[in-house]
mmCIF file of C-alpha atoms in Angstrom:
data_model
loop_
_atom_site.group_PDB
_atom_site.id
_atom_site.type_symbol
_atom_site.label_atom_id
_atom_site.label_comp_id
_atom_site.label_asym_id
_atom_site.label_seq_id
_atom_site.Cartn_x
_atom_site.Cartn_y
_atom_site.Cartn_z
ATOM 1 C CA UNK A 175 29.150 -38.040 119.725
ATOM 2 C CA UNK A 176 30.854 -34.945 120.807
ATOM 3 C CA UNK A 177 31.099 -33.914 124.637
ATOM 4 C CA UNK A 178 30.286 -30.918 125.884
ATOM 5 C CA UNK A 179 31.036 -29.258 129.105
ATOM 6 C CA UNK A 180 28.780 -27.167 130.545
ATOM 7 C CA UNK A 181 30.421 -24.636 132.847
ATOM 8 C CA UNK A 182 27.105 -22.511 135.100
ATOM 9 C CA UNK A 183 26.152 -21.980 138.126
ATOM 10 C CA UNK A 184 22.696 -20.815 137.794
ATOM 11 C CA UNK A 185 20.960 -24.550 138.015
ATOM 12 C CA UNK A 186 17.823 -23.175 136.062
ATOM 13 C CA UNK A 187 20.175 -21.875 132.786
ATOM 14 C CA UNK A 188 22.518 -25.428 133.103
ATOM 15 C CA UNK A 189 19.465 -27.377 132.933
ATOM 16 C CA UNK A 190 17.924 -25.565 129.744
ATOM 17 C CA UNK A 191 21.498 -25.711 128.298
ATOM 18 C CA UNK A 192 21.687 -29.542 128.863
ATOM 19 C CA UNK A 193 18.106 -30.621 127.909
ATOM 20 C CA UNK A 194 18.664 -28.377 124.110
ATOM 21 C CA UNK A 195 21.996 -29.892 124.008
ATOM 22 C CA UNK A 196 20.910 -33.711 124.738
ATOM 23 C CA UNK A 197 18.045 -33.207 122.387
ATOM 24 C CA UNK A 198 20.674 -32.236 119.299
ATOM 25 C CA UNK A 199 22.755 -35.287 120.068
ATOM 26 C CA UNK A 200 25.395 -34.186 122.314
ATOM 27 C CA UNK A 201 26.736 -36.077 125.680
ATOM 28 C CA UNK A 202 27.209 -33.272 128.680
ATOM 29 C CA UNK A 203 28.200 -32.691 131.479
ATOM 30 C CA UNK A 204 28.020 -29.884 134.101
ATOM 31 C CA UNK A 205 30.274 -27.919 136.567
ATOM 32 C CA UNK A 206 29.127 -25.370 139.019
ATOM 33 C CA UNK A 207 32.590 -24.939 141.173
ATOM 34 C CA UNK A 208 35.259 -22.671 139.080
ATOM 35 C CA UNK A 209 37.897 -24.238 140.772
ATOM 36 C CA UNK A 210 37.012 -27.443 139.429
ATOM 37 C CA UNK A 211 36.934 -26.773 135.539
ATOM 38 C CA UNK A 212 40.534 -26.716 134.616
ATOM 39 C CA UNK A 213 41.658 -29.950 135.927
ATOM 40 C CA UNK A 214 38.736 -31.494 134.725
ATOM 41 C CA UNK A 215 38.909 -29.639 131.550
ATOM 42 C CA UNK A 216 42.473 -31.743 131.265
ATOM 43 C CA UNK A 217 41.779 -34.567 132.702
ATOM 44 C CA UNK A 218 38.310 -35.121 130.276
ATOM 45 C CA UNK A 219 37.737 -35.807 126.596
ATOM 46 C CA UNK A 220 35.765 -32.775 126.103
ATOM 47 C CA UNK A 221 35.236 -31.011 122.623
ATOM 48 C CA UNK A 222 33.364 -27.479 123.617
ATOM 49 C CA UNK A 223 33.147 -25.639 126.585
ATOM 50 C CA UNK A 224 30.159 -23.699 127.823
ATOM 51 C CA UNK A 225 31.601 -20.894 130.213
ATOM 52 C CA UNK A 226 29.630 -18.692 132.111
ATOM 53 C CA UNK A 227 31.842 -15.605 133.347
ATOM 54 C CA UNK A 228 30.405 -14.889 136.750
ATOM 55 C CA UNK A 229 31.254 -18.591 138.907
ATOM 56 C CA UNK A 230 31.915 -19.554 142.323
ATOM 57 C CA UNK A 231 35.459 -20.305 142.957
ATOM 58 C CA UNK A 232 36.868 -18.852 139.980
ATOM 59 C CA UNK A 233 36.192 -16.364 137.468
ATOM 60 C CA UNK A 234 35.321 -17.312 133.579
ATOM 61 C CA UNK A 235 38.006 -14.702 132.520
ATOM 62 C CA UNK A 236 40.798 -16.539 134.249
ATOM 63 C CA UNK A 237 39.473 -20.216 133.444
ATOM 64 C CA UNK A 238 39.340 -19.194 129.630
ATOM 65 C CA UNK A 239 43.332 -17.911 130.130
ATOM 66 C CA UNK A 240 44.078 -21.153 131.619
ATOM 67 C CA UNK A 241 42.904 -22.984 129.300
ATOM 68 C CA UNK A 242 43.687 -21.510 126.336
ATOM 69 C CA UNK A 243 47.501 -21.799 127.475
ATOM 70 C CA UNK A 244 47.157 -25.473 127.454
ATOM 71 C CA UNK A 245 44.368 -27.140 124.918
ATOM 72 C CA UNK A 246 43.024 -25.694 121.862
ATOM 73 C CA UNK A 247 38.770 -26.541 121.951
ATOM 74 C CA UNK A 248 36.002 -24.092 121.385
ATOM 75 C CA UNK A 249 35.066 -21.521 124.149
ATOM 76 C CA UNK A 250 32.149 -20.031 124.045
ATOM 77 C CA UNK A 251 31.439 -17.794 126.672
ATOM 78 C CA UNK A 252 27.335 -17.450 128.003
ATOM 79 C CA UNK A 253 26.884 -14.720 130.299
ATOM 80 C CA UNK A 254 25.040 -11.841 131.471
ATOM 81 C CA UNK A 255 27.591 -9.388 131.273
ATOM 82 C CA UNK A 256 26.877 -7.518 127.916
ATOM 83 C CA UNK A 257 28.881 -4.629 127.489
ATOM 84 C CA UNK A 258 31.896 -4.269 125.144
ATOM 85 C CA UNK A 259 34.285 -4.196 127.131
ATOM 86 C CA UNK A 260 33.933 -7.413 128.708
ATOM 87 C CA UNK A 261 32.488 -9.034 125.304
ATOM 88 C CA UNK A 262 36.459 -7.690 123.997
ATOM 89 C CA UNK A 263 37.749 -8.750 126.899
ATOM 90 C CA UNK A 264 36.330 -12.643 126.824
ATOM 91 C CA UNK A 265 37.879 -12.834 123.211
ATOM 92 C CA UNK A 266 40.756 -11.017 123.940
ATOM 93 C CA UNK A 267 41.618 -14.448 126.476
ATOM 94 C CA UNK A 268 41.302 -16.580 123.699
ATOM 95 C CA UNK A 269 37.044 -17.253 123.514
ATOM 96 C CA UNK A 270 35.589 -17.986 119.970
ATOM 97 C CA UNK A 271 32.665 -17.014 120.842
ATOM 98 C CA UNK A 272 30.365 -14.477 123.339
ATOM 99 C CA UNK A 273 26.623 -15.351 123.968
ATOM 100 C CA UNK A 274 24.598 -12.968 126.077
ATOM 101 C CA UNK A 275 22.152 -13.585 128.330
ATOM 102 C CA UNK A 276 18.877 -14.129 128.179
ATOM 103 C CA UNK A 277 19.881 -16.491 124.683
ATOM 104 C CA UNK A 278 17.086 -18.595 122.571
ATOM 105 C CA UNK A 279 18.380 -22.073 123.075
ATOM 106 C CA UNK A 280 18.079 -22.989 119.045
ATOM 107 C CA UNK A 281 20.759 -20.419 118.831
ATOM 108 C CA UNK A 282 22.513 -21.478 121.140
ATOM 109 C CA UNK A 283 23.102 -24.811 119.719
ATOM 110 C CA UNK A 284 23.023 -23.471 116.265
ATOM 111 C CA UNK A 285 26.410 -21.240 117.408
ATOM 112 C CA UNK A 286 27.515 -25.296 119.028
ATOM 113 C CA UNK A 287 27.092 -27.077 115.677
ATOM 114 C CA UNK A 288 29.063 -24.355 113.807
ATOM 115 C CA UNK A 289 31.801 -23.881 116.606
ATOM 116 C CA UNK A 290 32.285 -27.998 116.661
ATOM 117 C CA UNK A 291 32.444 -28.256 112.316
ATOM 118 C CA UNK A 292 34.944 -25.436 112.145
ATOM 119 C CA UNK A 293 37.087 -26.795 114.478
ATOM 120 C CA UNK A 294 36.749 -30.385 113.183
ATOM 121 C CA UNK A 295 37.142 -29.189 109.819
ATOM 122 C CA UNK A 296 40.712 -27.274 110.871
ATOM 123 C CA UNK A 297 41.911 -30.081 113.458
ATOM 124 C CA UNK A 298 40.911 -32.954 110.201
ATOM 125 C CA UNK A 299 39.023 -34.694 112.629
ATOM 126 C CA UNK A 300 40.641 -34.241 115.974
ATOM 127 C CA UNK A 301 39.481 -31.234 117.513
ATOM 128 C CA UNK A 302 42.312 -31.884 120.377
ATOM 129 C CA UNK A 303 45.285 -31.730 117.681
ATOM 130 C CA UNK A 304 46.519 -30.021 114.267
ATOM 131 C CA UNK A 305 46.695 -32.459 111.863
ATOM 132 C CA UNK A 306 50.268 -34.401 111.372
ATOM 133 C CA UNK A 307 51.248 -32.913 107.758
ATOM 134 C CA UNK A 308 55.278 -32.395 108.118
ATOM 135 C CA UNK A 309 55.733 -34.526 104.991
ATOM 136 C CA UNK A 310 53.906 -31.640 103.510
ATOM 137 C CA UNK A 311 55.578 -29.227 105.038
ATOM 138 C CA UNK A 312 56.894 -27.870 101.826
ATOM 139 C CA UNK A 313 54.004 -27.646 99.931
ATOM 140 C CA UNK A 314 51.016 -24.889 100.756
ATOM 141 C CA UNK A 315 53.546 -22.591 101.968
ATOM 142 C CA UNK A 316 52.889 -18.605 102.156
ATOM 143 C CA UNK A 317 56.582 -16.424 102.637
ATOM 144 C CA UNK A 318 55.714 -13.031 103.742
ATOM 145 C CA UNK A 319 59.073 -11.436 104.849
ATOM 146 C CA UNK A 320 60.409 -13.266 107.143
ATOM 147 C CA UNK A 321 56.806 -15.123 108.357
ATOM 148 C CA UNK A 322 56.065 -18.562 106.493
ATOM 149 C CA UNK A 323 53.071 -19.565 106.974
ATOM 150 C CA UNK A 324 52.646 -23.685 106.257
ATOM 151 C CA UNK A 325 48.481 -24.035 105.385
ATOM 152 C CA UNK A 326 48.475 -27.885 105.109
ATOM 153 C CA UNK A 327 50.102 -28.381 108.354
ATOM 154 C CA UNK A 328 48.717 -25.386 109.935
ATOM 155 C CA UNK A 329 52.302 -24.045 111.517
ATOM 156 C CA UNK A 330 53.851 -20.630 111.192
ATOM 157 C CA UNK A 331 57.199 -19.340 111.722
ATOM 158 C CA UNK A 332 58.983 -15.816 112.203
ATOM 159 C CA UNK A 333 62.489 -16.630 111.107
ATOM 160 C CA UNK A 334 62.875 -20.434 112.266
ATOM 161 C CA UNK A 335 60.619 -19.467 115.900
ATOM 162 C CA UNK A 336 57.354 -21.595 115.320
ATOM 163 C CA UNK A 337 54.642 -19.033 116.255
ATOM 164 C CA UNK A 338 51.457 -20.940 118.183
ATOM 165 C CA UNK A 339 48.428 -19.791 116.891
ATOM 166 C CA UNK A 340 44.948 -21.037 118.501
ATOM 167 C CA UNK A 341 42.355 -22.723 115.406
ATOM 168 C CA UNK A 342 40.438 -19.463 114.801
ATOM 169 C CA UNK A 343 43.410 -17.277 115.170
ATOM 170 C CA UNK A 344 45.251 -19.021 111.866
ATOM 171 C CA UNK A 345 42.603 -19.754 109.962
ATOM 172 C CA UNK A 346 41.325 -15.570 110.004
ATOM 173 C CA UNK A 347 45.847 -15.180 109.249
ATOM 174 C CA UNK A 348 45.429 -17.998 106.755
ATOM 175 C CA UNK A 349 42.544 -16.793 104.801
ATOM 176 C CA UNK A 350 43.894 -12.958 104.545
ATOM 177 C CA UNK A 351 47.617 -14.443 103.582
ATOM 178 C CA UNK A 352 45.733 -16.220 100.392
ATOM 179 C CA UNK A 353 43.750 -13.192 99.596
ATOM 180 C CA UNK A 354 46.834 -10.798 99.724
ATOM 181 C CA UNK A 355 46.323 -6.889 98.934
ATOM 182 C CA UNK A 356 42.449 -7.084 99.244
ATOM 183 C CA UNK A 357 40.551 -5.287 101.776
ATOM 184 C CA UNK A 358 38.151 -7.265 103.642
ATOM 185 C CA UNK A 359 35.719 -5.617 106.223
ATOM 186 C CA UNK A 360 35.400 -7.377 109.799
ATOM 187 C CA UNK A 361 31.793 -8.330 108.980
ATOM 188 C CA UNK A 362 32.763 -10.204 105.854
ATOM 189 C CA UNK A 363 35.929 -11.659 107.503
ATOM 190 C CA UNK A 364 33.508 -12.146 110.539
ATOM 191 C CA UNK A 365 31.284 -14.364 108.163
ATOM 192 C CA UNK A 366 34.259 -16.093 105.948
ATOM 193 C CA UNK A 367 35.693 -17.799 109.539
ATOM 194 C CA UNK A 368 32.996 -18.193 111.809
ATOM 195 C CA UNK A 369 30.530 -18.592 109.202
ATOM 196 C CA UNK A 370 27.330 -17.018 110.139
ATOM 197 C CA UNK A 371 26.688 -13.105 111.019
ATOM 198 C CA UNK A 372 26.542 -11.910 114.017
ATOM 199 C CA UNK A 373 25.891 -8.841 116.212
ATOM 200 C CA UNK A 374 29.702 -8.563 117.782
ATOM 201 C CA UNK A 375 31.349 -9.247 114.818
ATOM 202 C CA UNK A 376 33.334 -6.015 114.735
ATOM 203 C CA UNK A 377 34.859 -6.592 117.478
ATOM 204 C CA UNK A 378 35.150 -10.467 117.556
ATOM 205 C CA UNK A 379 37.882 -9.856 114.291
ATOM 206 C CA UNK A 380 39.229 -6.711 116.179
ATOM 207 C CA UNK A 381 40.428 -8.968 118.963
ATOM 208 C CA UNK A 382 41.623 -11.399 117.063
ATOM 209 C CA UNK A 383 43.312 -9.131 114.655
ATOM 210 C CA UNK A 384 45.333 -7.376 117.449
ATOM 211 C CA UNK A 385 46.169 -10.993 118.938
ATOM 212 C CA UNK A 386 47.513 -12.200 115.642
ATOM 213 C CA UNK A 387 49.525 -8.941 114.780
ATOM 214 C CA UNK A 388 51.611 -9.556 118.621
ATOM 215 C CA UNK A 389 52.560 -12.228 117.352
ATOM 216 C CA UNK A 390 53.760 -11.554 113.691
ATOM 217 C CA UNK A 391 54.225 -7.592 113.607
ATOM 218 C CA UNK A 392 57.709 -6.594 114.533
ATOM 219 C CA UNK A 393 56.095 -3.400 116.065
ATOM 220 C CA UNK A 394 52.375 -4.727 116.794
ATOM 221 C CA UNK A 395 51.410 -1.126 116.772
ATOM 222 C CA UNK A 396 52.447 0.056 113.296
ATOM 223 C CA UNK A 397 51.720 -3.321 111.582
ATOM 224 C CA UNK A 398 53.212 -4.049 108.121
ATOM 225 C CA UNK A 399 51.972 -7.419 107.422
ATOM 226 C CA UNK A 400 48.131 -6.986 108.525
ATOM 227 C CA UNK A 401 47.257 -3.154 108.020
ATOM 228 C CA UNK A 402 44.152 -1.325 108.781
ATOM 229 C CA UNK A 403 42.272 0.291 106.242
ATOM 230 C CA UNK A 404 40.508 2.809 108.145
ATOM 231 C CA UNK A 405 36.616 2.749 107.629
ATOM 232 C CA UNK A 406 36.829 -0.340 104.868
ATOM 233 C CA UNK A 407 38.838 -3.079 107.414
ATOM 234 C CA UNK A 408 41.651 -5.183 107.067
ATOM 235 C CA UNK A 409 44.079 -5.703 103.900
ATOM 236 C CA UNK A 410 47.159 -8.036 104.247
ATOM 237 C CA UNK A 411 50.391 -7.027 102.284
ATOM 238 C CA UNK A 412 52.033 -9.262 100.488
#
């Protein structure tokens, strides 16, 4: 049974998160206190995280940084902040995933489900860890200049410098680097990784595409490897 942790203040909006959760199956819990959520974040066996932005203690922008420095689980963020800006900010920190308030709860666990297969699917089972392929290493493996990108073990390096790359982050670099020279717009990519369509999805890939290019791009901005096809979307060179 996955775990969910359920990070809001507002007792009325934890409750009707918890009851639609507990109803699909899933064990939660609930944190009110910002200051509390990273060490318990660590210290628990959780497998998604429901972060509101606006908490006692703490704010969600900086929990979502600390955490996404140390363990690689879904984030998605459920607040009442709705403009762009902070939507780009959230996933600019590292969130998978932006949910404004007021939200229908089916949706809501609808975007839970989805979040918790992808990452299962990527992790092969163990949403805490990438899978232990080195005897593989060798095999699935993408050159693009001097990036290698290893898709059975999910591992990239510039040079011989192993590049971390959240779940979401390699599978969008991942699915481009085997579909080389094609341009893909950000609602299709938007659709091929998270798998369903969504309102923000323009900007979701945006942020991720900028996050991915700082880390591969010699000169993140005039990218070579991942180039922007202005008005069609994104095309990786091979």
């Amino acid at each position: 049974m996955s775990k969910i942790l359920i990070v809001e203040d507002d007792n009325e909006i934890a409750m009707l998160e918890k009851d639609y959760l507990e109803i699909s199956g899933y064990e939660t819990e609930l944190i009110q206190d910002g200051c509390k959520v990273v060490d318990a974040v660590l210290a628990g066996d959780y497998d998604l995280i429901l972060l509101d932005l606006m908490l006692p203690g703490s704010s969600g922008y900086d929990i979502c940084r600390e955490i996404r420095d140390k363990i690689d689980i879904p984030i998605l963020m459920v607040t009442a902040k709705t403009e762009s800006i902070d939507k780009i900010r959230g996933l600019g920190l590292g969130a998978d995933d932006y949910i404004a308030k007021p939200f229908d709860p089916a949706e809501l666990v609808a975007r839970v489900k989805s979040h918790l297969s992808r990452y299962e699917r990527l992790a092969g089972g163990d949403l805490k860890k990438k899978p232990a392929l080195d005897t593989l290493a060798q095999q699935g493996t993408i050159q693009i200049g001097n990036l290698k990108i290893m898709t059975l073990s999910y591992k990239a390096y510039r040079g011989e410098q192993e590049i971390k790359f959240p779940n979401r982050e390699f599978e969008l670099l991942k699915f481009l680097a085997m579909n080389p020279d094609i341009v893909f717009s950000k609602e299709q990519l938007f659709v091929k990784i998270w798998g369903y369509d969504y309102v923000g999805a323009s900007a979701t890939v945006m942020v991720h595409i900028n996050r991915i290019r700082e880390k591969i791009e010699e000169d993140p901005s005039n990218p070579k490897i991942i180039e922007t096809v202005w008005g069609a979307g994104y095309r990786l060179n091979a």
